[in-house]
Short mmCIF file of N, CA, C and O in Angstrom, two decimals:
data_model
loop_
_atom_site.label_atom_id
_atom_site.label_comp_id
_atom_site.label_asym_id
_atom_site.label_seq_id
_atom_site.Cartn_x
_atom_site.Cartn_y
_atom_site.Cartn_z
N MET A 519 -57.11 -246.54 12.83
CA MET A 519 -56.14 -247.59 12.94
C MET A 519 -55.02 -247.34 11.94
O MET A 519 -55.24 -247.06 10.78
N VAL A 520 -53.76 -247.45 12.40
CA VAL A 520 -52.59 -247.20 11.56
C VAL A 520 -51.94 -248.54 11.22
O VAL A 520 -51.69 -249.36 12.09
N SER A 521 -51.68 -248.74 9.94
CA SER A 521 -50.99 -249.96 9.51
C SER A 521 -49.52 -249.88 9.87
O SER A 521 -48.87 -248.86 9.61
N LEU A 522 -48.97 -250.92 10.44
CA LEU A 522 -47.54 -250.94 10.77
C LEU A 522 -46.67 -250.94 9.53
O LEU A 522 -45.54 -250.50 9.55
N LEU A 523 -47.20 -251.46 8.42
CA LEU A 523 -46.43 -251.50 7.18
C LEU A 523 -46.19 -250.10 6.61
O LEU A 523 -45.22 -249.87 5.93
N SER A 524 -47.10 -249.17 6.89
CA SER A 524 -46.94 -247.83 6.35
C SER A 524 -46.14 -246.91 7.28
O SER A 524 -45.87 -245.78 6.94
N PHE A 525 -45.76 -247.41 8.46
CA PHE A 525 -45.02 -246.61 9.42
C PHE A 525 -43.58 -246.41 8.96
O PHE A 525 -42.88 -247.37 8.67
N VAL A 526 -43.15 -245.17 8.89
CA VAL A 526 -41.77 -244.86 8.53
C VAL A 526 -41.09 -244.34 9.79
O VAL A 526 -41.53 -243.35 10.38
N PRO A 527 -40.01 -244.98 10.23
CA PRO A 527 -39.38 -244.59 11.49
C PRO A 527 -38.63 -243.26 11.38
O PRO A 527 -38.31 -242.79 10.29
N ASP A 528 -38.35 -242.68 12.52
CA ASP A 528 -37.50 -241.51 12.60
C ASP A 528 -36.05 -241.96 12.46
O ASP A 528 -35.67 -243.03 12.94
N THR A 529 -35.24 -241.17 11.78
CA THR A 529 -33.86 -241.56 11.48
C THR A 529 -32.90 -240.46 11.93
O THR A 529 -33.21 -239.28 11.82
N TYR A 530 -31.75 -240.88 12.44
CA TYR A 530 -30.70 -239.92 12.83
C TYR A 530 -29.34 -240.59 12.71
O TYR A 530 -29.23 -241.79 12.57
N GLY A 531 -28.29 -239.78 12.76
CA GLY A 531 -26.93 -240.30 12.67
C GLY A 531 -26.12 -239.93 13.89
O GLY A 531 -26.37 -238.92 14.54
N LYS A 532 -25.16 -240.78 14.20
CA LYS A 532 -24.20 -240.53 15.27
C LYS A 532 -22.82 -240.52 14.67
O LYS A 532 -22.49 -241.38 13.84
N LEU A 533 -22.01 -239.54 15.05
CA LEU A 533 -20.63 -239.45 14.60
C LEU A 533 -19.74 -239.56 15.83
O LEU A 533 -19.99 -238.89 16.84
N CYS A 534 -18.74 -240.39 15.76
CA CYS A 534 -17.86 -240.62 16.90
C CYS A 534 -16.41 -240.60 16.41
O CYS A 534 -16.05 -241.35 15.49
N LEU A 535 -15.60 -239.74 16.99
CA LEU A 535 -14.19 -239.65 16.64
C LEU A 535 -13.39 -240.50 17.63
O LEU A 535 -13.51 -240.31 18.84
N LEU A 536 -12.61 -241.44 17.09
CA LEU A 536 -11.83 -242.36 17.92
C LEU A 536 -10.34 -242.11 17.74
O LEU A 536 -9.89 -241.83 16.62
N ASN A 537 -9.57 -242.25 18.82
CA ASN A 537 -8.11 -242.14 18.70
C ASN A 537 -7.53 -243.45 18.19
O ASN A 537 -8.26 -244.41 17.92
N SER A 538 -6.22 -243.52 18.06
CA SER A 538 -5.58 -244.71 17.49
C SER A 538 -5.77 -245.96 18.33
O SER A 538 -5.64 -247.08 17.85
N MET A 539 -6.15 -245.79 19.60
CA MET A 539 -6.38 -246.92 20.50
C MET A 539 -7.86 -247.33 20.51
O MET A 539 -8.26 -248.21 21.25
N GLY A 540 -8.69 -246.64 19.70
CA GLY A 540 -10.11 -246.95 19.64
C GLY A 540 -10.94 -246.29 20.74
O GLY A 540 -12.11 -246.61 20.91
N GLN A 541 -10.33 -245.36 21.47
CA GLN A 541 -11.05 -244.66 22.53
C GLN A 541 -11.75 -243.42 21.97
O GLN A 541 -11.20 -242.72 21.14
N GLU A 542 -12.95 -243.17 22.47
CA GLU A 542 -13.74 -242.03 21.99
C GLU A 542 -13.11 -240.70 22.42
O GLU A 542 -12.80 -240.49 23.58
N MET A 543 -12.91 -239.82 21.45
CA MET A 543 -12.38 -238.49 21.71
C MET A 543 -13.50 -237.45 21.73
O MET A 543 -13.45 -236.49 22.48
N SER A 544 -14.50 -237.65 20.85
CA SER A 544 -15.58 -236.68 20.71
C SER A 544 -16.74 -237.35 19.98
O SER A 544 -16.53 -238.32 19.26
N ARG A 545 -17.96 -236.83 20.19
CA ARG A 545 -19.11 -237.36 19.46
C ARG A 545 -20.13 -236.28 19.20
O ARG A 545 -20.21 -235.30 19.92
N CYS A 546 -20.93 -236.51 18.17
CA CYS A 546 -22.00 -235.60 17.77
C CYS A 546 -23.17 -236.44 17.28
O CYS A 546 -23.01 -237.61 16.97
N LYS A 547 -24.33 -235.80 17.16
CA LYS A 547 -25.52 -236.48 16.67
C LYS A 547 -26.23 -235.54 15.71
O LYS A 547 -26.30 -234.33 15.94
N THR A 548 -26.75 -236.08 14.62
CA THR A 548 -27.50 -235.26 13.67
C THR A 548 -28.88 -234.94 14.25
O THR A 548 -29.29 -235.52 15.26
N SER A 549 -29.57 -234.06 13.58
CA SER A 549 -30.97 -233.84 13.94
C SER A 549 -31.76 -235.07 13.51
O SER A 549 -31.30 -235.87 12.70
N ILE A 550 -32.93 -235.24 14.07
CA ILE A 550 -33.79 -236.39 13.76
C ILE A 550 -34.63 -236.05 12.54
O ILE A 550 -35.24 -234.99 12.47
N ARG A 551 -34.63 -236.95 11.56
CA ARG A 551 -35.47 -236.80 10.38
C ARG A 551 -36.72 -237.64 10.63
O ARG A 551 -36.66 -238.86 10.63
N ARG A 552 -37.83 -236.97 10.83
CA ARG A 552 -39.06 -237.66 11.19
C ARG A 552 -39.81 -238.16 9.96
O ARG A 552 -40.13 -237.39 9.07
N GLY A 553 -40.06 -239.47 9.94
CA GLY A 553 -40.89 -240.08 8.90
C GLY A 553 -40.33 -239.98 7.50
O GLY A 553 -41.09 -239.95 6.54
N GLN A 554 -39.01 -239.93 7.34
CA GLN A 554 -38.40 -239.86 6.01
C GLN A 554 -37.69 -241.20 5.74
O GLN A 554 -36.74 -241.55 6.42
N PRO A 555 -38.13 -241.95 4.73
CA PRO A 555 -37.52 -243.26 4.47
C PRO A 555 -36.07 -243.17 3.99
O PRO A 555 -35.29 -244.06 4.26
N ASN A 556 -35.72 -242.12 3.28
CA ASN A 556 -34.35 -241.94 2.76
C ASN A 556 -33.88 -240.52 3.04
O ASN A 556 -33.76 -239.71 2.13
N PRO A 557 -33.59 -240.22 4.30
CA PRO A 557 -33.24 -238.84 4.65
C PRO A 557 -31.88 -238.42 4.10
O PRO A 557 -31.00 -239.25 3.90
N ILE A 558 -31.74 -237.13 3.85
CA ILE A 558 -30.47 -236.54 3.46
C ILE A 558 -30.10 -235.57 4.57
O ILE A 558 -30.90 -234.72 4.97
N TYR A 559 -28.88 -235.70 5.07
CA TYR A 559 -28.40 -234.84 6.15
C TYR A 559 -27.45 -233.81 5.56
O TYR A 559 -26.40 -234.17 5.02
N LYS A 560 -27.82 -232.55 5.65
CA LYS A 560 -26.95 -231.48 5.19
C LYS A 560 -26.54 -230.70 6.43
O LYS A 560 -26.99 -229.59 6.68
N GLU A 561 -25.69 -231.33 7.22
CA GLU A 561 -25.25 -230.75 8.47
C GLU A 561 -23.73 -230.74 8.52
O GLU A 561 -23.09 -231.59 7.91
N THR A 562 -23.17 -229.79 9.23
CA THR A 562 -21.73 -229.67 9.36
C THR A 562 -21.34 -229.95 10.80
O THR A 562 -21.98 -229.43 11.73
N PHE A 563 -20.31 -230.75 10.98
CA PHE A 563 -19.78 -231.06 12.30
C PHE A 563 -18.31 -230.72 12.31
O PHE A 563 -17.60 -230.99 11.35
N VAL A 564 -17.85 -230.13 13.39
CA VAL A 564 -16.44 -229.74 13.52
C VAL A 564 -15.84 -230.48 14.70
O VAL A 564 -16.38 -230.45 15.81
N PHE A 565 -14.74 -231.17 14.43
CA PHE A 565 -14.00 -231.87 15.48
C PHE A 565 -12.62 -231.22 15.60
O PHE A 565 -11.98 -230.96 14.59
N GLN A 566 -12.19 -230.99 16.80
CA GLN A 566 -10.87 -230.40 17.04
C GLN A 566 -9.83 -231.52 17.05
O GLN A 566 -9.81 -232.33 17.97
N VAL A 567 -9.00 -231.55 16.02
CA VAL A 567 -7.95 -232.58 15.91
C VAL A 567 -6.67 -231.87 15.48
O VAL A 567 -6.67 -231.11 14.52
N ALA A 568 -5.59 -232.17 16.19
CA ALA A 568 -4.29 -231.60 15.80
C ALA A 568 -3.88 -232.16 14.45
O ALA A 568 -4.17 -233.33 14.13
N LEU A 569 -3.25 -231.34 13.63
CA LEU A 569 -2.85 -231.74 12.29
C LEU A 569 -2.05 -233.04 12.29
O LEU A 569 -2.28 -233.93 11.47
N PHE A 570 -1.14 -233.19 13.26
CA PHE A 570 -0.30 -234.39 13.30
C PHE A 570 -1.10 -235.64 13.69
O PHE A 570 -0.64 -236.76 13.47
N GLN A 571 -2.31 -235.47 14.23
CA GLN A 571 -3.14 -236.61 14.64
C GLN A 571 -4.08 -237.10 13.54
O GLN A 571 -4.67 -238.17 13.68
N LEU A 572 -4.24 -236.33 12.47
CA LEU A 572 -5.24 -236.67 11.44
C LEU A 572 -5.08 -238.06 10.85
O LEU A 572 -6.06 -238.69 10.48
N SER A 573 -3.86 -238.56 10.77
CA SER A 573 -3.65 -239.88 10.21
C SER A 573 -3.91 -240.99 11.22
O SER A 573 -3.96 -242.16 10.87
N ASP A 574 -4.08 -240.63 12.50
CA ASP A 574 -4.22 -241.62 13.57
C ASP A 574 -5.63 -241.72 14.14
O ASP A 574 -5.84 -242.46 15.10
N VAL A 575 -6.60 -240.97 13.61
CA VAL A 575 -7.96 -241.00 14.15
C VAL A 575 -8.91 -241.66 13.16
O VAL A 575 -8.62 -241.76 11.97
N THR A 576 -10.04 -242.11 13.69
CA THR A 576 -11.08 -242.74 12.88
C THR A 576 -12.40 -242.05 13.18
O THR A 576 -12.73 -241.84 14.35
N LEU A 577 -13.14 -241.69 12.15
CA LEU A 577 -14.47 -241.11 12.31
C LEU A 577 -15.49 -242.19 11.97
O LEU A 577 -15.55 -242.67 10.83
N MET A 578 -16.26 -242.61 12.98
CA MET A 578 -17.31 -243.62 12.80
C MET A 578 -18.63 -242.88 12.58
O MET A 578 -18.98 -241.99 13.37
N ILE A 579 -19.36 -243.25 11.54
CA ILE A 579 -20.66 -242.65 11.26
C ILE A 579 -21.69 -243.79 11.24
O ILE A 579 -21.57 -244.72 10.44
N SER A 580 -22.67 -243.72 12.13
CA SER A 580 -23.69 -244.76 12.25
C SER A 580 -25.06 -244.12 12.05
O SER A 580 -25.32 -243.04 12.58
N ILE A 581 -25.93 -244.80 11.32
CA ILE A 581 -27.29 -244.30 11.08
C ILE A 581 -28.27 -245.22 11.80
O ILE A 581 -28.18 -246.45 11.70
N TYR A 582 -29.20 -244.59 12.52
CA TYR A 582 -30.15 -245.33 13.35
C TYR A 582 -31.59 -245.01 12.97
O TYR A 582 -31.89 -243.88 12.58
N ASN A 583 -32.47 -246.00 13.11
CA ASN A 583 -33.92 -245.81 13.07
C ASN A 583 -34.40 -245.81 14.51
O ASN A 583 -33.92 -246.60 15.32
N ARG A 584 -35.35 -244.95 14.80
CA ARG A 584 -35.96 -244.94 16.12
C ARG A 584 -37.44 -245.22 15.94
O ARG A 584 -38.17 -244.42 15.38
N ARG A 585 -37.86 -246.38 16.39
CA ARG A 585 -39.25 -246.80 16.21
C ARG A 585 -40.13 -246.39 17.39
O ARG A 585 -41.33 -246.30 17.26
N SER A 586 -39.54 -246.17 18.53
CA SER A 586 -40.29 -245.70 19.70
C SER A 586 -39.34 -244.83 20.51
O SER A 586 -38.20 -244.64 20.14
N MET A 587 -39.78 -244.32 21.62
CA MET A 587 -38.95 -243.41 22.41
C MET A 587 -37.64 -244.05 22.86
O MET A 587 -36.63 -243.40 22.94
N LYS A 588 -37.65 -245.34 23.17
CA LYS A 588 -36.44 -245.96 23.69
C LYS A 588 -35.81 -247.00 22.76
O LYS A 588 -34.68 -247.37 22.93
N ARG A 589 -36.56 -247.47 21.79
CA ARG A 589 -36.06 -248.54 20.93
C ARG A 589 -35.40 -247.98 19.68
O ARG A 589 -36.03 -247.28 18.90
N LYS A 590 -34.12 -248.28 19.51
CA LYS A 590 -33.40 -247.82 18.32
C LYS A 590 -32.72 -249.02 17.66
O LYS A 590 -32.43 -250.02 18.30
N GLU A 591 -32.48 -248.87 16.36
CA GLU A 591 -31.89 -249.95 15.59
C GLU A 591 -30.88 -249.33 14.62
O GLU A 591 -31.22 -248.44 13.85
N MET A 592 -29.63 -249.82 14.67
CA MET A 592 -28.64 -249.32 13.71
C MET A 592 -28.95 -249.94 12.36
O MET A 592 -29.09 -251.15 12.24
N ILE A 593 -29.05 -249.08 11.34
CA ILE A 593 -29.34 -249.60 10.01
C ILE A 593 -28.09 -249.68 9.14
O ILE A 593 -28.09 -250.35 8.12
N GLY A 594 -27.02 -249.00 9.54
CA GLY A 594 -25.78 -249.08 8.78
C GLY A 594 -24.72 -248.14 9.31
O GLY A 594 -25.00 -247.30 10.15
N TRP A 595 -23.50 -248.29 8.79
CA TRP A 595 -22.39 -247.48 9.26
C TRP A 595 -21.29 -247.42 8.20
O TRP A 595 -21.25 -248.24 7.28
N ILE A 596 -20.39 -246.44 8.37
CA ILE A 596 -19.13 -246.36 7.64
C ILE A 596 -18.10 -245.79 8.60
O ILE A 596 -18.44 -245.21 9.65
N SER A 597 -16.83 -245.91 8.25
CA SER A 597 -15.77 -245.27 9.02
C SER A 597 -14.75 -244.68 8.05
O SER A 597 -14.54 -245.22 6.97
N MET A 598 -14.16 -243.57 8.47
CA MET A 598 -13.14 -242.89 7.67
C MET A 598 -11.95 -242.60 8.54
O MET A 598 -12.08 -242.40 9.74
N GLY A 599 -10.77 -242.57 7.94
CA GLY A 599 -9.55 -242.26 8.68
C GLY A 599 -8.67 -243.48 8.81
O GLY A 599 -8.58 -244.30 7.89
N GLN A 600 -8.02 -243.61 9.96
CA GLN A 600 -7.07 -244.70 10.18
C GLN A 600 -7.68 -246.06 9.87
O GLN A 600 -7.08 -246.89 9.22
N ASN A 601 -8.88 -246.31 10.36
CA ASN A 601 -9.56 -247.59 10.14
C ASN A 601 -10.76 -247.42 9.22
O ASN A 601 -11.89 -247.70 9.60
N SER A 602 -10.52 -246.95 8.02
CA SER A 602 -11.59 -246.73 7.05
C SER A 602 -12.26 -248.04 6.70
O SER A 602 -11.61 -249.09 6.63
N SER A 603 -13.57 -247.97 6.47
CA SER A 603 -14.34 -249.17 6.16
C SER A 603 -14.21 -249.61 4.70
O SER A 603 -14.68 -250.68 4.34
N GLY A 604 -13.57 -248.81 3.87
CA GLY A 604 -13.39 -249.17 2.48
C GLY A 604 -12.52 -248.18 1.74
O GLY A 604 -12.12 -247.15 2.29
N GLU A 605 -12.26 -248.47 0.49
CA GLU A 605 -11.38 -247.61 -0.32
C GLU A 605 -11.98 -246.23 -0.55
O GLU A 605 -11.28 -245.22 -0.50
N GLU A 606 -13.30 -246.18 -0.82
CA GLU A 606 -13.97 -244.89 -1.04
C GLU A 606 -13.87 -244.00 0.19
O GLU A 606 -13.64 -242.79 0.08
N GLU A 607 -14.06 -244.59 1.36
CA GLU A 607 -13.98 -243.82 2.60
C GLU A 607 -12.54 -243.35 2.85
O GLU A 607 -12.31 -242.22 3.28
N GLN A 608 -11.56 -244.20 2.55
CA GLN A 608 -10.15 -243.81 2.70
C GLN A 608 -9.81 -242.67 1.75
O GLN A 608 -9.14 -241.71 2.13
N ASN A 609 -10.30 -242.74 0.50
CA ASN A 609 -10.05 -241.68 -0.47
C ASN A 609 -10.70 -240.38 -0.04
O ASN A 609 -10.11 -239.29 -0.20
N HIS A 610 -11.91 -240.44 0.52
CA HIS A 610 -12.61 -239.25 1.01
C HIS A 610 -11.80 -238.60 2.13
O HIS A 610 -11.61 -237.38 2.15
N TRP A 611 -11.32 -239.41 3.06
CA TRP A 611 -10.53 -238.90 4.19
C TRP A 611 -9.25 -238.22 3.68
O TRP A 611 -8.89 -237.13 4.12
N GLN A 612 -8.59 -238.86 2.74
CA GLN A 612 -7.35 -238.32 2.17
C GLN A 612 -7.62 -236.97 1.49
O GLN A 612 -6.88 -236.02 1.65
N GLU A 613 -8.73 -236.90 0.74
CA GLU A 613 -9.08 -235.66 0.05
C GLU A 613 -9.39 -234.55 1.05
O GLU A 613 -8.99 -233.40 0.86
N MET A 614 -10.08 -234.88 2.14
CA MET A 614 -10.37 -233.87 3.17
C MET A 614 -9.09 -233.36 3.80
O MET A 614 -8.95 -232.17 4.06
N LYS A 615 -8.13 -234.24 4.04
CA LYS A 615 -6.85 -233.82 4.62
C LYS A 615 -6.10 -232.89 3.67
O LYS A 615 -5.50 -231.91 4.10
N GLU A 616 -6.15 -233.18 2.39
CA GLU A 616 -5.40 -232.41 1.40
C GLU A 616 -6.02 -231.06 1.09
O GLU A 616 -5.32 -230.13 0.68
N THR A 617 -7.33 -230.90 1.27
CA THR A 617 -7.98 -229.63 0.92
C THR A 617 -7.93 -228.60 2.04
O THR A 617 -8.39 -227.49 1.87
N LYS A 618 -7.39 -228.97 3.18
CA LYS A 618 -7.14 -228.05 4.30
C LYS A 618 -8.34 -227.18 4.67
O LYS A 618 -8.32 -225.97 4.53
N GLY A 619 -9.39 -227.82 5.14
CA GLY A 619 -10.53 -227.08 5.68
C GLY A 619 -11.66 -226.80 4.70
O GLY A 619 -12.71 -226.33 5.10
N GLN A 620 -11.46 -227.06 3.42
CA GLN A 620 -12.55 -226.87 2.46
C GLN A 620 -13.50 -228.05 2.55
O GLN A 620 -13.12 -229.16 2.90
N GLN A 621 -14.76 -227.79 2.22
CA GLN A 621 -15.77 -228.83 2.28
C GLN A 621 -15.58 -229.85 1.16
O GLN A 621 -15.36 -229.47 0.01
N VAL A 622 -15.65 -231.12 1.51
CA VAL A 622 -15.54 -232.20 0.53
C VAL A 622 -16.76 -233.10 0.72
O VAL A 622 -16.91 -233.74 1.75
N CYS A 623 -17.65 -233.12 -0.27
CA CYS A 623 -18.90 -233.88 -0.17
C CYS A 623 -18.83 -235.12 -1.04
O CYS A 623 -18.42 -235.03 -2.20
N ARG A 624 -19.22 -236.24 -0.48
CA ARG A 624 -19.29 -237.50 -1.23
C ARG A 624 -20.43 -238.35 -0.67
O ARG A 624 -20.75 -238.27 0.50
N TRP A 625 -20.99 -239.19 -1.53
CA TRP A 625 -21.99 -240.18 -1.10
C TRP A 625 -21.26 -241.45 -0.72
O TRP A 625 -20.27 -241.80 -1.33
N HIS A 626 -21.78 -242.13 0.32
CA HIS A 626 -21.20 -243.41 0.73
C HIS A 626 -22.33 -244.42 0.91
O HIS A 626 -23.42 -244.08 1.33
N THR A 627 -22.03 -245.67 0.61
CA THR A 627 -22.97 -246.76 0.84
C THR A 627 -22.74 -247.30 2.24
O THR A 627 -21.59 -247.64 2.59
N LEU A 628 -23.81 -247.37 3.03
CA LEU A 628 -23.67 -247.87 4.39
C LEU A 628 -23.40 -249.37 4.39
O LEU A 628 -23.91 -250.10 3.55
N LEU A 629 -22.60 -249.79 5.34
CA LEU A 629 -22.38 -251.22 5.58
C LEU A 629 -23.46 -251.66 6.56
O LEU A 629 -23.85 -250.92 7.45
N GLU A 630 -23.93 -252.87 6.39
CA GLU A 630 -24.97 -253.37 7.29
C GLU A 630 -24.39 -253.60 8.67
O GLU A 630 -23.26 -254.02 8.82
N SER A 631 -25.23 -253.32 9.69
CA SER A 631 -24.76 -253.48 11.07
C SER A 631 -24.80 -254.93 11.50
O SER A 631 -25.39 -255.77 10.90
#
């Protein structure tokens, strides 16, 4: 018998690039972290965006728990770019634009869904 209290769900992230009108341009999904309560994702995603569009797009990042094959629950999110969810996310986006293709790593606190 397995206690439900000791069950740690599978976790994954979804990334969605939106244009200035809020329409989806592209999306990606991280690998699933099985049974990790605080997973760290060290994955790289590449989105094709014209340089002149960088100020007009928003990158939405959502983290989900999957408790069963079909049941998922968003545990938090952030956004960067035109509609950044906060000052830290806006600063991260600005730094990524300025470094021209170099990797810029930062930690972010998820907003509750």
